Each structure stands twice: as structure tokens, then as C-alpha cells.
Coordinates of C-alpha atoms in Angstrom, one line a residue:
Y232 CA 4.9 -39.6 -18.6
A233 CA 8.7 -39.4 -17.8
H234 CA 7.7 -39.7 -14.1
A235 CA 5.4 -42.6 -14.7
I236 CA 8.2 -44.5 -16.5
S237 CA 11.1 -43.4 -14.3
P238 CA 10.1 -41.4 -11.2
S239 CA 12.8 -39.2 -9.8
V240 CA 12.9 -36.4 -7.1
Q241 CA 13.0 -33.9 -10.0
T242 CA 10.0 -35.2 -11.9
A243 CA 7.9 -35.5 -8.8
K244 CA 8.7 -31.9 -7.7
S245 CA 8.0 -30.7 -11.2
L246 CA 4.6 -32.3 -11.2
G247 CA 3.9 -30.9 -7.8
Y248 CA 4.7 -27.5 -9.0
L249 CA 2.7 -28.1 -12.1
Y250 CA -0.3 -29.1 -10.1
L251 CA 0.1 -26.2 -7.7
K252 CA 0.7 -23.3 -10.2
Q253 CA -1.2 -24.4 -13.5
R254 CA -3.9 -26.6 -12.2
E255 CA -4.4 -25.0 -8.7
D256 CA -4.8 -28.6 -7.2
T257 CA -3.0 -28.4 -3.9
D258 CA -4.1 -32.0 -3.0
K259 CA -2.4 -33.5 -6.1
A260 CA 0.6 -31.2 -5.6
L261 CA 1.0 -32.5 -2.1
E262 CA 0.8 -36.0 -3.3
F263 CA 3.8 -35.3 -5.7
Y264 CA 5.8 -33.5 -3.1
N265 CA 5.4 -36.4 -0.7
Q266 CA 6.6 -38.7 -3.5
A267 CA 9.7 -36.5 -3.9
I268 CA 10.5 -36.9 -0.2
E269 CA 10.3 -40.6 -0.4
L270 CA 12.6 -40.7 -3.6
D271 CA 15.1 -38.0 -2.0
D272 CA 18.3 -38.9 -0.1
D273 CA 19.5 -35.3 0.3
N274 CA 18.5 -33.8 3.9
N275 CA 18.6 -30.3 2.6
S276 CA 16.3 -30.9 -0.4
I277 CA 13.9 -32.9 1.8
A278 CA 13.8 -30.2 4.3
D279 CA 13.0 -27.7 1.5
T280 CA 10.2 -30.1 0.3
H281 CA 8.7 -30.3 3.8
Y282 CA 8.8 -26.5 4.0
M283 CA 7.0 -26.3 0.6
I284 CA 4.3 -28.9 2.1
A285 CA 4.1 -26.9 5.3
A286 CA 3.3 -23.8 3.3
L287 CA 0.7 -25.5 1.3
Y288 CA -1.0 -26.9 4.4
M289 CA -1.1 -23.4 5.9
S290 CA -2.8 -22.2 2.7
K291 CA -5.4 -24.8 3.3
E292 CA -5.7 -23.9 7.0
S293 CA -4.5 -27.3 8.1
Y294 CA -2.4 -25.8 10.8
D295 CA -1.5 -29.1 12.7
R296 CA -0.2 -30.7 9.4
S297 CA 1.7 -27.4 8.5
R298 CA 3.4 -27.3 12.1
S299 CA 4.2 -31.0 11.6
S300 CA 6.0 -30.4 8.3
I301 CA 7.8 -27.3 9.6
Q302 CA 9.1 -29.4 12.5
K303 CA 10.3 -32.1 9.9
C304 CA 12.0 -29.4 8.0
L305 CA 13.7 -27.9 10.8
S306 CA 14.9 -31.5 12.1
L307 CA 16.7 -31.9 8.9
N308 CA 17.9 -28.3 8.5
P309 CA 17.7 -26.2 11.8
N310 CA 19.2 -23.2 10.0
K311 CA 16.3 -22.7 7.6
G312 CA 15.1 -19.2 8.7
D313 CA 12.0 -19.2 6.4
A314 CA 10.7 -22.3 8.4
Y315 CA 11.0 -20.3 11.6
I316 CA 9.1 -17.4 10.0
L317 CA 6.3 -19.7 8.8
L318 CA 6.1 -21.2 12.3
G319 CA 5.9 -17.8 13.8
K320 CA 3.0 -16.9 11.4
L321 CA 1.2 -20.1 12.4
Y322 CA 1.5 -19.2 16.0
A323 CA 0.2 -15.8 15.2
I324 CA -2.9 -17.3 13.6
K325 CA -3.6 -19.8 16.4
H326 CA -2.6 -17.4 19.4
H327 CA -5.8 -17.6 21.2
W328 CA -5.6 -19.8 24.1
T329 CA -7.2 -18.1 27.2
D330 CA -10.2 -15.9 27.9
E331 CA -7.9 -13.3 29.6
P332 CA -7.1 -10.9 26.7
A333 CA -3.7 -9.6 28.1
L334 CA -2.6 -13.0 28.8
D335 CA -3.9 -14.2 25.5
R336 CA -1.8 -11.7 23.8
C337 CA 1.3 -13.0 25.5
A338 CA 1.3 -15.6 22.7
Y339 CA 2.8 -12.9 20.4
Y340 CA 6.1 -13.1 22.5
A341 CA 6.3 -16.6 21.3
V342 CA 5.6 -15.4 17.8
I343 CA 8.4 -13.0 18.1
D344 CA 10.7 -15.7 19.5
K345 CA 10.3 -17.6 16.1
F346 CA 11.2 -14.5 14.2
E347 CA 14.3 -14.0 16.4
Q348 CA 15.3 -17.5 15.9
A349 CA 14.9 -17.1 12.1
K350 CA 17.4 -14.2 12.2
K351 CA 19.8 -16.0 14.4
V352 CA 20.0 -19.1 12.2
D353 CA 19.6 -17.5 8.8
P354 CA 20.8 -13.9 8.4
S355 CA 19.4 -13.7 4.8
V356 CA 15.8 -13.5 6.3
A357 CA 16.7 -10.7 8.9
E358 CA 15.0 -8.0 7.0
T359 CA 11.7 -9.9 6.8
A360 CA 12.0 -11.1 10.4
N361 CA 12.6 -7.6 11.6
G362 CA 9.6 -6.2 9.8
L363 CA 7.5 -9.1 11.3
I364 CA 8.9 -8.4 14.7
K365 CA 8.1 -4.8 14.5
Q366 CA 4.5 -5.7 13.3
Y367 CA 3.9 -8.2 16.1
K368 CA 5.4 -6.2 18.9
E369 CA 2.4 -3.9 18.5
Q370 CA 0.3 -6.9 19.3
T371 CA 1.9 -7.6 22.6
P372 CA 0.0 -6.6 25.8
K373 CA 0.5 -3.4 27.6
V374 CA 2.8 -3.2 30.5
E375 CA 0.1 -1.9 32.8
D376 CA -2.3 -4.9 31.8
L377 CA 0.6 -7.3 32.6
F378 CA 1.2 -5.5 35.9
M379 CA -2.6 -6.2 36.8
L380 CA -1.8 -10.0 36.1
G381 CA 1.3 -10.1 38.2
Y382 CA 3.7 -10.0 35.3
K383 CA 6.6 -7.8 34.3
A384 CA 9.3 -7.7 31.8
G385 CA 11.7 -10.6 32.0
D386 CA 9.1 -12.9 33.6
K387 CA 8.5 -16.3 31.8
V388 CA 4.9 -17.0 30.8
E389 CA 3.7 -20.5 29.6
V390 CA 1.6 -20.1 26.6
K391 CA -0.7 -23.1 26.6
G392 CA -3.4 -24.2 23.9
W393 CA -2.1 -24.9 20.4
I394 CA 1.3 -23.2 20.9
N395 CA 2.2 -24.8 24.1
E396 CA 5.5 -23.1 24.8
T397 CA 7.2 -20.9 27.5
T398 CA 8.4 -17.5 26.5
T399 CA 9.8 -14.5 28.1
I400 CA 7.9 -11.3 28.5

């Protein structure tokens, strides 16, 4: 009722949280989180809300919307390490871009790049990022497979498809 009478950033976020946690209604939660963004004038707070929205979209398997929200978050707060971690996880989910298995696994270098960036901008996420880096290094292609494709350590590879970034082997 308070939100209906006098909407504020806090009431919108609180209702978003209520719909998410107690009623498990992510669509309604997203509606309130978007209202919070419209009402907010603090860039760090808006960035945090975009991050929450990105995580919700990821849980709904709406990966394009999730990435868009992460990009909005990082444009407002480029030092939010959690956002880079979430982006890396999205890249891992959407890593498939070619029918050549070894080349396809090069996408994991882009995934690792995001975790490295997270550590660089936000030391508080370093432990999490290091664990993910270790996990995803195991997914990268073998040296001999890369050799057969004409690649070696230090070469750049353009990962196309959904990721569409250049990374270094």
C-alpha cells in the first residue's frame, strides 16, 4: 500500500524482493525492479538493480536480456566484479558457435577473460573468480588440437556466434 501511495526506490525493491522470494513470481519481481530503476538517481544503486535483473533473466534462460542488463550494470559501475562473473557464466552457457569441437572450446578463453576482469576490478570476488577460472581452464581445448587447427598459445581467436569477442589462447 505504501508503494501505491508514494512509490520509492526502496518500496519498489522491497516489492521486487517479496515477489521473488515469497511468491516466486519473477515476472512481477522484474516489474518492480524496473520501477526501482526509473525512480532511482544513484548510479551504483541502479547498477546493482540491473545486476539483480540480469540474474533473474539468467534464471529464466533469457540470456540476451540478461547480457543486456549486465552491460547496463557495467556501464554504470565498471568495477562490479560480480557482473563480470555473471557474464562469464552466460558465455559458458552460450559457448557453442562452430561445429569444430576444438575451436568451439576456445569460447572458454573468453569465459576466463571475464573472470580475470572480475578479479582485476573487484578484489573481493577474487576467490570466486579463481575457482571458476580453474574450473573452466579444464574446458579449454588441448594444445595438440589447437596445433592441428594452426593455433598456439598467445594467438588471438575470434569467437563468433552469441559471444562475438576476440580472445587470446
